[in-house]
Short mmCIF file of C-alpha atoms and ligand atoms in Angstrom, two decimals:
data_model
loop_
_atom_site.label_atom_id
_atom_site.label_comp_id
_atom_site.label_asym_id
_atom_site.label_seq_id
_atom_site.Cartn_x
_atom_site.Cartn_y
_atom_site.Cartn_z
CA UNK A 1 -52.22 7.49 95.72
CA UNK A 2 -51.95 11.05 94.42
CA UNK A 3 -53.82 11.92 91.22
CA UNK A 4 -51.85 12.58 88.05
CA UNK A 5 -52.41 13.58 84.46
CA UNK A 6 -52.64 10.48 82.29
CA UNK A 7 -51.25 10.77 78.78
CA UNK A 8 -51.88 7.99 76.28
CA UNK A 9 -49.59 8.69 73.32
CA UNK A 10 -49.88 6.99 69.94
CA UNK A 11 -46.18 6.68 69.17
CA UNK A 12 -42.79 6.44 70.90
CA UNK A 13 -41.95 9.97 69.73
CA UNK A 14 -45.21 11.32 71.19
CA UNK A 15 -44.50 9.51 74.45
CA UNK A 16 -41.02 11.04 74.72
CA UNK A 17 -42.45 14.50 73.90
CA UNK A 18 -45.15 14.15 76.57
CA UNK A 19 -42.50 13.11 79.09
CA UNK A 20 -40.30 16.08 78.20
CA UNK A 21 -43.22 18.51 78.37
CA UNK A 22 -44.06 17.54 81.93
CA UNK A 23 -41.85 18.65 84.78
CA UNK A 24 -42.36 15.40 86.62
CA UNK A 25 -43.37 12.39 84.53
CA UNK A 26 -43.12 8.60 84.70
CA UNK A 27 -43.71 5.98 82.06
CA UNK A 28 -46.29 3.30 82.81
CA UNK A 29 -45.84 -0.15 81.25
CA UNK A 30 -47.34 -3.13 83.12
CA UNK A 31 -47.57 -1.09 86.30
CA UNK A 32 -46.52 -3.97 88.55
CA UNK A 33 -43.64 -2.05 90.05
CA UNK A 34 -44.80 1.52 89.49
CA UNK A 35 -48.39 1.24 90.81
CA UNK A 36 -47.30 -0.42 94.10
CA UNK A 37 -44.62 2.29 94.45
CA UNK A 38 -47.23 5.01 93.87
CA UNK A 39 -49.58 3.41 96.40
CA UNK A 40 -46.78 3.43 98.95
CA UNK A 41 -46.08 7.08 98.00
CA UNK A 42 -42.53 6.22 97.08
CA UNK A 43 -43.37 7.72 93.69
CA UNK A 44 -45.86 10.52 93.00
CA UNK A 45 -45.44 11.64 89.38
CA UNK A 46 -47.51 14.55 88.11
CA UNK A 47 -47.83 12.96 84.68
CA UNK A 48 -48.13 9.30 83.81
CA UNK A 49 -47.27 8.49 80.20
CA UNK A 50 -48.88 5.16 79.32
CA UNK A 51 -46.68 3.07 77.03
CA UNK A 52 -48.89 -0.01 77.19
CA UNK A 53 -50.77 0.61 73.96
CA UNK A 54 -47.92 1.83 71.81
CA UNK A 55 -47.75 -0.11 68.55
CA UNK A 56 -44.68 -2.11 67.54
CA UNK A 57 -43.18 -2.64 70.98
CA UNK A 58 -44.41 -6.18 71.60
CA UNK A 59 -43.52 -9.55 70.18
CA UNK A 60 -40.54 -11.72 69.36
CA UNK A 61 -38.45 -12.14 66.20
CA UNK A 62 -35.37 -14.19 65.45
CA UNK A 63 -32.73 -12.53 63.29
CA UNK A 64 -29.62 -14.70 62.80
CA UNK A 65 -27.94 -15.21 66.15
CA UNK A 66 -30.18 -12.63 67.89
CA UNK A 67 -33.58 -13.11 69.47
CA UNK A 68 -35.34 -9.74 69.64
CA UNK A 69 -38.05 -9.15 72.22
CA UNK A 70 -40.12 -5.95 72.26
CA UNK A 71 -39.89 -3.94 75.49
CA UNK A 72 -43.64 -4.08 76.11
CA UNK A 73 -43.81 -7.87 75.74
CA UNK A 74 -45.28 -9.36 78.91
CA UNK A 75 -43.60 -12.10 80.90
CA UNK A 76 -46.52 -14.41 80.03
CA UNK A 77 -46.05 -13.76 76.31
CA UNK A 78 -42.32 -14.54 76.52
CA UNK A 79 -42.99 -17.72 78.52
CA UNK A 80 -45.52 -18.95 75.94
CA UNK A 81 -43.71 -17.89 72.78
CA UNK A 82 -42.68 -20.77 70.49
CA UNK A 83 -39.81 -18.79 68.91
CA UNK A 84 -38.30 -18.09 72.34
CA UNK A 85 -38.74 -21.74 73.36
CA UNK A 86 -37.02 -22.93 70.18
CA UNK A 87 -34.12 -20.46 70.38
CA UNK A 88 -33.47 -20.00 74.11
CA UNK A 89 -35.52 -22.38 76.29
CA UNK A 90 -33.65 -21.05 79.36
CA UNK A 91 -35.26 -17.66 78.72
CA UNK A 92 -38.77 -19.18 78.52
CA UNK A 93 -38.11 -20.92 81.83
CA UNK A 94 -36.89 -17.67 83.39
CA UNK A 95 -40.02 -15.79 82.30
CA UNK A 96 -42.19 -18.52 83.83
CA UNK A 97 -40.44 -18.05 87.19
CA UNK A 98 -41.29 -14.35 87.49
CA UNK A 99 -43.88 -13.62 90.17
CA UNK A 100 -47.19 -15.38 89.57
CA UNK A 101 -49.56 -15.70 86.57
CA UNK A 102 -51.31 -12.40 87.30
CA UNK A 103 -47.96 -10.57 87.54
CA UNK A 104 -46.80 -12.25 84.32
CA UNK A 105 -49.98 -11.16 82.53
CA UNK A 106 -49.07 -7.50 83.04
CA UNK A 107 -45.35 -7.09 83.80
CA UNK A 108 -43.06 -6.34 80.86
CA UNK A 109 -39.42 -6.93 79.90
CA UNK A 110 -38.79 -3.20 79.45
CA UNK A 111 -40.30 -2.42 82.86
CA UNK A 112 -38.03 -4.91 84.58
CA UNK A 113 -34.81 -3.73 83.01
CA UNK A 114 -35.62 -0.01 83.31
CA UNK A 115 -36.33 -0.57 87.00
CA UNK A 116 -33.26 -2.83 87.55
CA UNK A 117 -34.35 -4.26 90.88
CA UNK A 118 -31.33 -6.11 92.34
CA UNK A 119 -33.49 -9.25 92.71
CA UNK A 120 -35.11 -9.12 89.26
CA UNK A 121 -34.59 -12.00 86.81
CA UNK A 122 -34.12 -10.48 83.35
CA UNK A 123 -30.94 -8.52 84.18
CA UNK A 124 -29.15 -11.87 84.69
CA UNK A 125 -30.40 -13.10 81.30
CA UNK A 126 -29.33 -9.85 79.63
CA UNK A 127 -25.78 -10.14 81.01
CA UNK A 128 -25.37 -13.88 80.34
CA UNK A 129 -26.96 -13.69 76.87
CA UNK A 130 -24.82 -10.70 75.87
CA UNK A 131 -27.94 -8.65 75.19
CA UNK A 132 -28.17 -5.43 73.21
CA UNK A 133 -30.67 -2.99 74.72
CA UNK A 134 -32.19 -0.58 72.22
CA UNK A 135 -33.90 2.66 73.20
CA UNK A 136 -35.54 5.51 71.32
CA UNK A 137 -32.15 7.23 71.23
CA UNK A 138 -29.29 4.75 71.74
CA UNK A 139 -28.08 1.15 71.93
CA UNK A 140 -26.30 -0.37 74.91
CA UNK A 141 -24.49 -3.59 75.70
CA UNK A 142 -26.00 -5.15 78.83
CA UNK A 143 -22.69 -4.64 80.69
CA UNK A 144 -22.96 -0.87 80.21
CA UNK A 145 -26.72 -0.68 80.74
CA UNK A 146 -27.02 -2.06 84.28
CA UNK A 147 -25.28 0.24 86.76
CA UNK A 148 -26.05 -1.20 90.18
CA UNK A 149 -29.11 -1.08 92.42
CA UNK A 150 -32.07 0.51 90.55
CA UNK A 151 -29.58 2.36 88.32
CA UNK A 152 -29.27 2.09 84.54
CA UNK A 153 -27.70 3.97 81.65
CA UNK A 154 -31.14 5.41 80.71
CA UNK A 155 -31.28 9.17 80.70
CA UNK A 156 -34.39 11.09 81.75
CA UNK A 157 -37.29 10.20 79.48
CA UNK A 158 -35.41 7.58 77.45
CA UNK A 159 -37.62 4.66 76.35
CA UNK A 160 -36.45 1.05 76.05
CA UNK A 161 -37.90 -0.28 72.79
CA UNK A 162 -36.42 -3.76 72.39
CA UNK A 163 -33.83 -6.18 73.65
CA UNK A 164 -31.73 -8.52 71.47
CA UNK A 165 -30.50 -11.66 73.23
CA UNK A 166 -27.61 -13.54 71.62
CA UNK A 167 -28.74 -17.13 70.98
CA UNK A 168 -26.46 -19.58 72.86
CA UNK A 169 -25.82 -23.23 72.05
CA UNK A 170 -27.25 -24.08 75.48
CA UNK A 171 -28.34 -22.16 78.56
CA UNK A 172 -30.26 -22.50 81.81
CA UNK A 173 -31.42 -20.39 84.73
CA UNK A 174 -31.50 -21.63 88.31
CA UNK A 175 -33.35 -19.49 90.82
CA UNK A 176 -33.83 -19.77 94.55
CA UNK A 177 -37.09 -17.88 94.94
CA UNK A 178 -38.08 -15.95 97.98
CA UNK A 179 -41.11 -17.97 99.12
CA UNK A 180 -43.31 -14.92 99.65
CA UNK A 181 -42.26 -12.38 97.02
CA UNK A 182 -41.01 -14.86 94.39
CA UNK A 183 -38.09 -12.53 93.59
CA UNK A 184 -34.64 -14.13 93.48
CA UNK A 185 -32.81 -14.61 96.79
CA UNK A 186 -29.98 -15.77 94.52
CA UNK A 187 -30.13 -16.93 90.92
CA UNK A 188 -27.63 -17.82 88.22
CA UNK A 189 -27.95 -17.77 84.41
CA UNK A 190 -25.38 -19.88 82.53
CA UNK A 191 -25.07 -19.49 78.74
CA UNK A 192 -22.74 -21.50 76.55
CA UNK A 193 -21.56 -20.02 73.23
CA UNK A 194 -19.15 -21.45 70.69
CA UNK A 195 -16.62 -18.80 71.79
CA UNK A 196 -16.99 -19.26 75.56
CA UNK A 197 -19.34 -19.38 78.52
CA UNK A 198 -21.06 -16.43 80.22
CA UNK A 199 -22.41 -16.59 83.76
CA UNK A 200 -24.52 -13.94 85.50
CA UNK A 201 -25.82 -13.72 89.04
CA UNK A 202 -28.86 -11.81 90.31
CA UNK A 203 -30.52 -11.42 93.71
CA UNK A 204 -27.28 -11.89 95.60
CA UNK A 205 -25.70 -8.45 95.36
CA UNK A 206 -26.59 -4.79 94.83
CA UNK A 207 -27.26 -5.52 91.14
CA UNK A 208 -26.84 -8.34 88.63
CA UNK A 209 -23.21 -9.08 87.77
CA UNK A 210 -21.06 -11.51 85.78
CA UNK A 211 -19.21 -14.23 87.63
CA UNK A 212 -15.92 -14.20 85.74
CA UNK A 213 -14.19 -17.05 87.66
CA UNK A 214 -17.10 -19.35 86.85
CA UNK A 215 -16.99 -18.25 83.20
CA UNK A 216 -13.27 -19.08 82.92
CA UNK A 217 -13.65 -22.47 84.60
CA UNK A 218 -16.66 -23.44 82.46
CA UNK A 219 -15.05 -22.21 79.25
CA UNK A 220 -12.15 -24.57 80.01
CA UNK A 221 -14.44 -27.48 80.87
CA UNK A 222 -18.23 -27.34 80.76
CA UNK A 223 -19.30 -29.57 83.64
CA UNK A 224 -20.40 -29.10 87.24
CA UNK A 225 -17.08 -30.57 88.45
CA UNK A 226 -15.22 -27.62 86.92
CA UNK A 227 -16.97 -25.19 89.30
CA UNK A 228 -17.34 -27.46 92.34
CA UNK A 229 -16.22 -25.54 95.41
CA UNK A 230 -16.09 -22.21 93.58
CA UNK A 231 -17.59 -19.49 95.80
CA UNK A 232 -18.09 -15.75 95.59
CA UNK A 233 -16.54 -13.34 98.06
CA UNK A 234 -19.35 -12.70 100.54
CA UNK A 235 -18.00 -9.19 101.19
CA UNK A 236 -19.59 -8.09 97.90
CA UNK A 237 -22.99 -9.73 98.53
CA UNK A 238 -26.16 -8.52 100.25
CA UNK A 239 -27.14 -9.28 103.78
CA UNK A 240 -30.75 -8.58 104.81
CA UNK A 241 -33.65 -9.94 106.86
CA UNK A 242 -33.96 -12.89 104.47
CA UNK A 243 -30.42 -14.22 104.80
CA UNK A 244 -26.77 -13.35 105.35
CA UNK A 245 -24.17 -12.64 102.67
CA UNK A 246 -22.43 -15.88 103.62
CA UNK A 247 -25.62 -17.85 102.98
CA UNK A 248 -26.08 -16.10 99.64
CA UNK A 249 -22.49 -16.90 98.65
CA UNK A 250 -23.18 -20.58 99.29
CA UNK A 251 -26.51 -20.42 97.48
CA UNK A 252 -24.83 -18.93 94.38
CA UNK A 253 -22.58 -21.99 94.19
CA UNK A 254 -25.61 -24.29 94.44
CA UNK A 255 -27.53 -22.32 91.78
CA UNK A 256 -24.45 -22.33 89.52
CA UNK A 257 -24.20 -26.13 89.71
CA UNK A 258 -27.95 -26.44 88.96
CA UNK A 259 -27.71 -24.09 85.99
CA UNK A 260 -24.72 -25.99 84.55
CA UNK A 261 -26.59 -29.31 84.93
CA UNK A 262 -29.66 -27.67 83.36
CA UNK A 263 -27.68 -26.46 80.33
CA UNK A 264 -26.18 -29.92 79.81
CA UNK A 265 -29.45 -31.83 80.16
CA UNK A 266 -31.98 -29.14 79.17
CA UNK B 1 -64.20 9.51 81.16
CA UNK B 2 -63.27 5.89 80.58
CA UNK B 3 -65.60 3.57 78.68
CA UNK B 4 -65.43 -0.06 79.76
CA UNK B 5 -67.69 -3.09 80.05
CA UNK B 6 -68.22 -4.76 83.41
CA UNK B 7 -70.01 -8.10 83.50
CA UNK B 8 -71.47 -7.32 80.09
CA UNK B 9 -72.79 -3.87 81.03
CA UNK B 10 -71.26 -0.73 79.49
CA UNK B 11 -70.03 1.88 81.99
CA UNK B 12 -68.54 5.33 81.64
CA UNK B 13 -66.22 5.74 84.57
CA UNK B 14 -65.81 9.37 85.58
CA UNK B 15 -63.29 8.90 88.38
CA UNK B 16 -60.07 10.53 89.60
CA UNK B 17 -56.99 9.34 87.71
CA UNK B 18 -55.56 7.46 90.70
CA UNK B 19 -58.65 5.23 91.03
CA UNK B 20 -57.78 1.55 91.11
CA UNK B 21 -60.08 -0.92 89.38
CA UNK B 22 -60.82 -2.64 92.69
CA UNK B 23 -61.93 0.67 94.24
CA UNK B 24 -64.17 1.42 91.29
CA UNK B 25 -65.78 -2.03 91.44
CA UNK B 26 -66.37 -2.01 95.17
CA UNK B 27 -66.93 1.64 96.09
CA UNK B 28 -68.55 3.02 92.96
CA UNK B 29 -70.45 0.02 91.61
CA UNK B 30 -71.07 -1.94 94.81
CA UNK B 31 -69.54 -5.09 93.31
CA UNK B 32 -68.03 -6.22 96.59
CA UNK B 33 -67.33 -9.79 95.47
CA UNK B 34 -63.88 -8.63 94.42
CA UNK B 35 -61.96 -8.53 97.69
CA UNK B 36 -58.99 -6.55 98.96
CA UNK B 37 -56.66 -8.80 100.91
CA UNK B 38 -53.35 -6.96 100.83
CA UNK B 39 -53.63 -4.10 98.33
CA UNK B 40 -49.90 -4.64 97.72
CA UNK B 41 -50.22 -6.96 94.69
CA UNK B 42 -49.44 -10.17 96.57
CA UNK B 43 -52.58 -12.07 97.58
CA UNK B 44 -54.85 -12.40 94.54
CA UNK B 45 -58.10 -11.76 96.46
CA UNK B 46 -58.79 -8.96 93.98
CA UNK B 47 -58.33 -11.01 90.78
CA UNK B 48 -60.76 -10.24 87.97
CA UNK B 49 -60.76 -11.14 84.30
CA UNK B 50 -59.72 -8.31 82.00
CA UNK B 51 -60.42 -9.30 78.40
CA UNK B 52 -60.54 -12.90 79.63
CA UNK B 53 -57.20 -12.87 81.46
CA UNK B 54 -56.85 -12.93 85.28
CA UNK B 55 -55.35 -9.68 86.57
CA UNK B 56 -55.01 -8.09 90.03
CA UNK B 57 -57.65 -5.35 90.22
CA UNK B 58 -55.65 -3.60 92.97
CA UNK B 59 -52.83 -3.07 90.47
CA UNK B 60 -54.81 -1.70 87.52
CA UNK B 61 -55.84 1.91 86.96
CA UNK B 62 -59.37 2.44 85.68
CA UNK B 63 -58.20 5.29 83.46
CA UNK B 64 -56.03 2.88 81.44
CA UNK B 65 -58.87 0.42 80.79
CA UNK B 66 -60.66 2.23 78.00
CA UNK B 67 -62.45 -0.38 75.87
CA UNK B 68 -61.69 -3.28 78.24
CA UNK B 69 -64.17 -6.00 79.18
CA UNK B 70 -63.98 -6.81 82.89
CA UNK B 71 -65.58 -9.87 84.47
CA UNK B 72 -65.87 -10.09 88.25
CA UNK B 73 -67.00 -13.06 90.30
CA UNK B 74 -70.54 -11.62 90.14
CA UNK B 75 -70.48 -11.99 86.37
CA UNK B 76 -69.53 -15.66 86.16
CA UNK B 77 -72.81 -17.47 86.81
CA UNK B 78 -75.56 -17.65 84.21
CA UNK B 79 -78.57 -16.72 86.29
CA UNK B 80 -78.96 -19.41 88.94
CA UNK B 81 -76.48 -21.74 87.21
CA UNK B 82 -73.02 -21.48 88.67
CA UNK B 83 -69.98 -21.27 86.38
CA UNK B 84 -68.35 -24.76 86.25
CA UNK B 85 -65.39 -23.46 88.28
CA UNK B 86 -67.71 -22.06 90.96
CA UNK B 87 -69.65 -25.33 91.04
CA UNK B 88 -66.39 -27.27 91.45
CA UNK B 89 -65.38 -25.10 94.43
CA UNK B 90 -68.74 -25.85 96.05
CA UNK B 91 -68.59 -29.55 95.24
CA UNK B 92 -65.04 -29.96 96.61
CA UNK B 93 -65.52 -27.81 99.68
CA UNK B 94 -62.69 -25.55 98.51
CA UNK B 95 -63.42 -22.74 100.95
CA UNK B 96 -63.80 -22.08 104.62
CA UNK B 97 -64.22 -18.36 105.35
CA UNK B 98 -64.53 -17.60 101.63
CA UNK B 99 -62.42 -14.47 101.65
CA UNK B 100 -59.91 -15.69 99.05
CA UNK B 101 -62.51 -17.56 97.02
CA UNK B 102 -63.46 -15.02 94.33
CA UNK B 103 -59.78 -14.53 93.47
CA UNK B 104 -59.16 -18.28 93.55
CA UNK B 105 -62.09 -18.98 91.21
CA UNK B 106 -60.84 -16.34 88.75
CA UNK B 107 -57.27 -17.72 88.97
CA UNK B 108 -58.68 -21.22 88.45
CA UNK B 109 -60.45 -20.13 85.28
CA UNK B 110 -57.14 -18.75 83.99
CA UNK B 111 -55.36 -22.01 84.82
CA UNK B 112 -58.04 -24.03 83.03
CA UNK B 113 -57.78 -21.77 79.97
CA UNK B 114 -53.99 -22.01 79.82
CA UNK B 115 -53.54 -25.69 80.62
CA UNK B 116 -56.71 -27.45 79.48
CA UNK B 117 -58.88 -30.20 80.94
CA UNK B 118 -56.04 -32.41 82.17
CA UNK B 119 -53.99 -29.87 84.10
CA UNK B 120 -52.02 -31.63 86.85
CA UNK B 121 -52.11 -30.81 90.58
CA UNK B 122 -48.44 -29.81 90.37
CA UNK B 123 -49.11 -27.22 87.65
CA UNK B 124 -52.15 -25.92 89.54
CA UNK B 125 -50.09 -25.49 92.72
CA UNK B 126 -47.36 -23.59 90.83
CA UNK B 127 -49.93 -21.38 89.10
CA UNK B 128 -51.65 -20.56 92.41
CA UNK B 129 -48.55 -18.82 93.72
CA UNK B 130 -50.24 -15.45 93.48
CA UNK B 131 -53.24 -16.49 95.60
CA UNK B 132 -53.12 -16.67 99.36
CA UNK B 133 -55.64 -18.58 101.48
CA UNK B 134 -55.37 -18.34 105.24
CA UNK B 135 -57.83 -21.19 105.93
CA UNK B 136 -57.89 -24.26 103.73
CA UNK B 137 -54.38 -25.56 103.25
CA UNK B 138 -55.01 -25.45 99.47
CA UNK B 139 -55.64 -29.20 99.06
CA UNK B 140 -59.32 -28.81 98.25
CA UNK B 141 -58.68 -25.70 96.16
CA UNK B 142 -56.28 -27.63 93.93
CA UNK B 143 -58.79 -30.50 93.67
CA UNK B 144 -61.59 -28.05 92.80
CA UNK B 145 -59.57 -26.35 90.07
CA UNK B 146 -58.67 -29.74 88.55
CA UNK B 147 -62.37 -30.69 88.51
CA UNK B 148 -63.43 -27.23 87.32
CA UNK B 149 -60.94 -27.37 84.45
CA UNK B 150 -62.42 -30.69 83.31
CA UNK B 151 -65.97 -29.37 83.62
CA UNK B 152 -65.13 -26.18 81.69
CA UNK B 153 -63.70 -28.17 78.81
CA UNK B 154 -66.58 -30.67 78.80
CA UNK B 155 -69.15 -27.87 78.82
C1 FAD C 301 -46.16 -9.83 93.51
C2 FAD C 301 -45.05 -9.49 92.56
C3 FAD C 301 -44.04 -10.42 92.35
C4 FAD C 301 -42.99 -10.13 91.46
N1 FAD C 301 -42.01 -11.05 91.27
C5 FAD C 301 -40.99 -10.79 90.43
C6 FAD C 301 -39.95 -11.74 90.20
O1 FAD C 301 -39.97 -12.86 90.72
N2 FAD C 301 -38.95 -11.40 89.34
C7 FAD C 301 -38.92 -10.20 88.70
O2 FAD C 301 -37.99 -9.97 87.94
N3 FAD C 301 -39.88 -9.28 88.88
C8 FAD C 301 -40.91 -9.55 89.73
N4 FAD C 301 -41.90 -8.61 89.89
C9 FAD C 301 -41.83 -7.34 89.17
C10 FAD C 301 -42.51 -7.45 87.83
O3 FAD C 301 -41.73 -8.22 86.93
C11 FAD C 301 -42.76 -6.04 87.25
O4 FAD C 301 -43.70 -6.21 86.28
C12 FAD C 301 -41.56 -5.36 86.69
O5 FAD C 301 -40.58 -5.13 87.65
C13 FAD C 301 -41.89 -4.00 86.10
O6 FAD C 301 -42.45 -4.14 84.85
P1 FAD C 301 -43.76 -3.35 84.47
O7 FAD C 301 -43.99 -3.56 83.04
O8 FAD C 301 -44.83 -3.74 85.40
O9 FAD C 301 -43.28 -1.84 84.69
P2 FAD C 301 -43.93 -0.59 85.42
O10 FAD C 301 -44.26 -0.91 86.82
O11 FAD C 301 -44.99 -0.01 84.57
O12 FAD C 301 -42.66 0.37 85.36
C14 FAD C 301 -41.50 0.12 86.16
C15 FAD C 301 -40.49 1.24 85.95
O13 FAD C 301 -39.88 1.14 84.65
C16 FAD C 301 -40.17 2.30 83.85
N5 FAD C 301 -40.44 1.78 82.51
C17 FAD C 301 -41.35 0.82 82.18
N6 FAD C 301 -41.24 0.51 80.88
C18 FAD C 301 -40.26 1.29 80.36
C19 FAD C 301 -39.68 1.42 79.05
N7 FAD C 301 -40.08 0.65 78.01
N8 FAD C 301 -38.70 2.33 78.88
C20 FAD C 301 -38.26 3.08 79.94
N9 FAD C 301 -38.77 2.99 81.18
C21 FAD C 301 -39.76 2.10 81.39
C22 FAD C 301 -41.34 2.96 84.54
O14 FAD C 301 -41.35 4.32 84.31
C23 FAD C 301 -41.10 2.62 86.00
O15 FAD C 301 -40.16 3.49 86.56
C24 FAD C 301 -42.97 -8.87 90.77
C25 FAD C 301 -43.99 -7.95 90.97
C26 FAD C 301 -45.04 -8.25 91.86
C27 FAD C 301 -46.12 -7.24 92.05
S1 FES C 302 -55.62 -7.10 97.11
FE1 FES C 302 -54.82 -7.20 95.11
S2 FES C 302 -53.31 -8.71 95.27
FE2 FES C 302 -54.01 -8.53 97.33
S1 FES C 303 -61.10 -19.76 102.64
FE1 FES C 303 -60.51 -18.32 104.14
S2 FES C 303 -58.89 -17.27 103.15
FE2 FES C 303 -59.27 -18.90 101.84
#
């Protein structure tokens, strides 16, 4: 790994200023994507701006129909949080399925969504739970924020500060985990609201996306029978050394049925 | 200069910014009980406790650990008396070559802290997903962590 200048700012504004002052900076949160990338020399920033000790960016609060989670909140903290469990148990379950305990102790919500790995879990929750993503300079709906593989609406140096998930009446996440990496081979988040159902898929394509046919069918009738036989077009899905697009298309149907069952019984 | 405590001893680490905690422990301090299995954040051989929580030392930068308290496998025993989790690994023959063992013991301590004395084998197996062992088949490791968790809470 190449050496870098480490900056440890005391506020979000200081962090953004340090980023802007450097010609080639990266933010460091939990480091569980960035440090491996630096080791592999895929990234070699001259300046590392450490967000991990910034005040006010961790923790969970419920405000009406929104559950707000600070960007620096670790996966372990989300999984253990009683407010999350009470409001959106599907989100607690999702956090507990990320990586392993040591990854969950360090990795953060903001790091996952800023990175937008096509097999990451939180992007599916953000889309299905109609999340608002707040940064130091703007606010985005999840549908505008995620822009395909490793791409987001964030501009250079923009810092995610918190994410507001809309609290559903019921929801569940079903994930087929890659047995070695634990990332999603295919996973589906189903969220039921009084005004309709939202369904999001991750792992299967070049980025998380909403499954609108499943949403329409489940809004009409919320049971596994309503989506039995529904499949995605495999032309839009990923094919790699793990499995073919056709296999992923099938898996999405299986995960959808599991997530619907989970939201009914969960 | 980064001030941190390792196994109860205060250190001032004067190392290049890219230094990983595992490199500092092994190459600078000679604490070679913390192993490097993959160095790609997968195997858990490098697990240490940072402020009491198991973390992969190959995925932590020393320069960000100002004020942290690190415990490695060398810091677990009290003199000649093994930590209850170490004793349970010995009792249950939870190792063959021993390469994964320091990381397993540290992960086991975390599991015991999170789930208490009566943690089930199923929970232990799920929580060991970040630890790879190429020898044992995990059966005895799971049994040792169950016993170690009980012993830690009885202690
Ligand atoms: C073994 C292993 C297994 C894993 N399994 C899974 C899994 O199953 N599912 C899953 O979803 N993820 C998984 N991950 C990834 C993990 O969740 C990472 O922690 C996460 O992708 C990045 O979060 P971080 O806090 O570690 O970010 P970092 O690595 O610190 O940063 C990642 C990127 O985001 C940027 N960034 C970080 N925070 C912010 C912010 N607040 N604002 C703007 N930019 C920011 C950084 O500059 C960097 O480019 C796994 C990782 C490992 C090592
Ligand atoms: S050496 Fe750190 S996880 Fe394998
Ligand atoms: S005992 Fe040999 S790797 Fe686990």
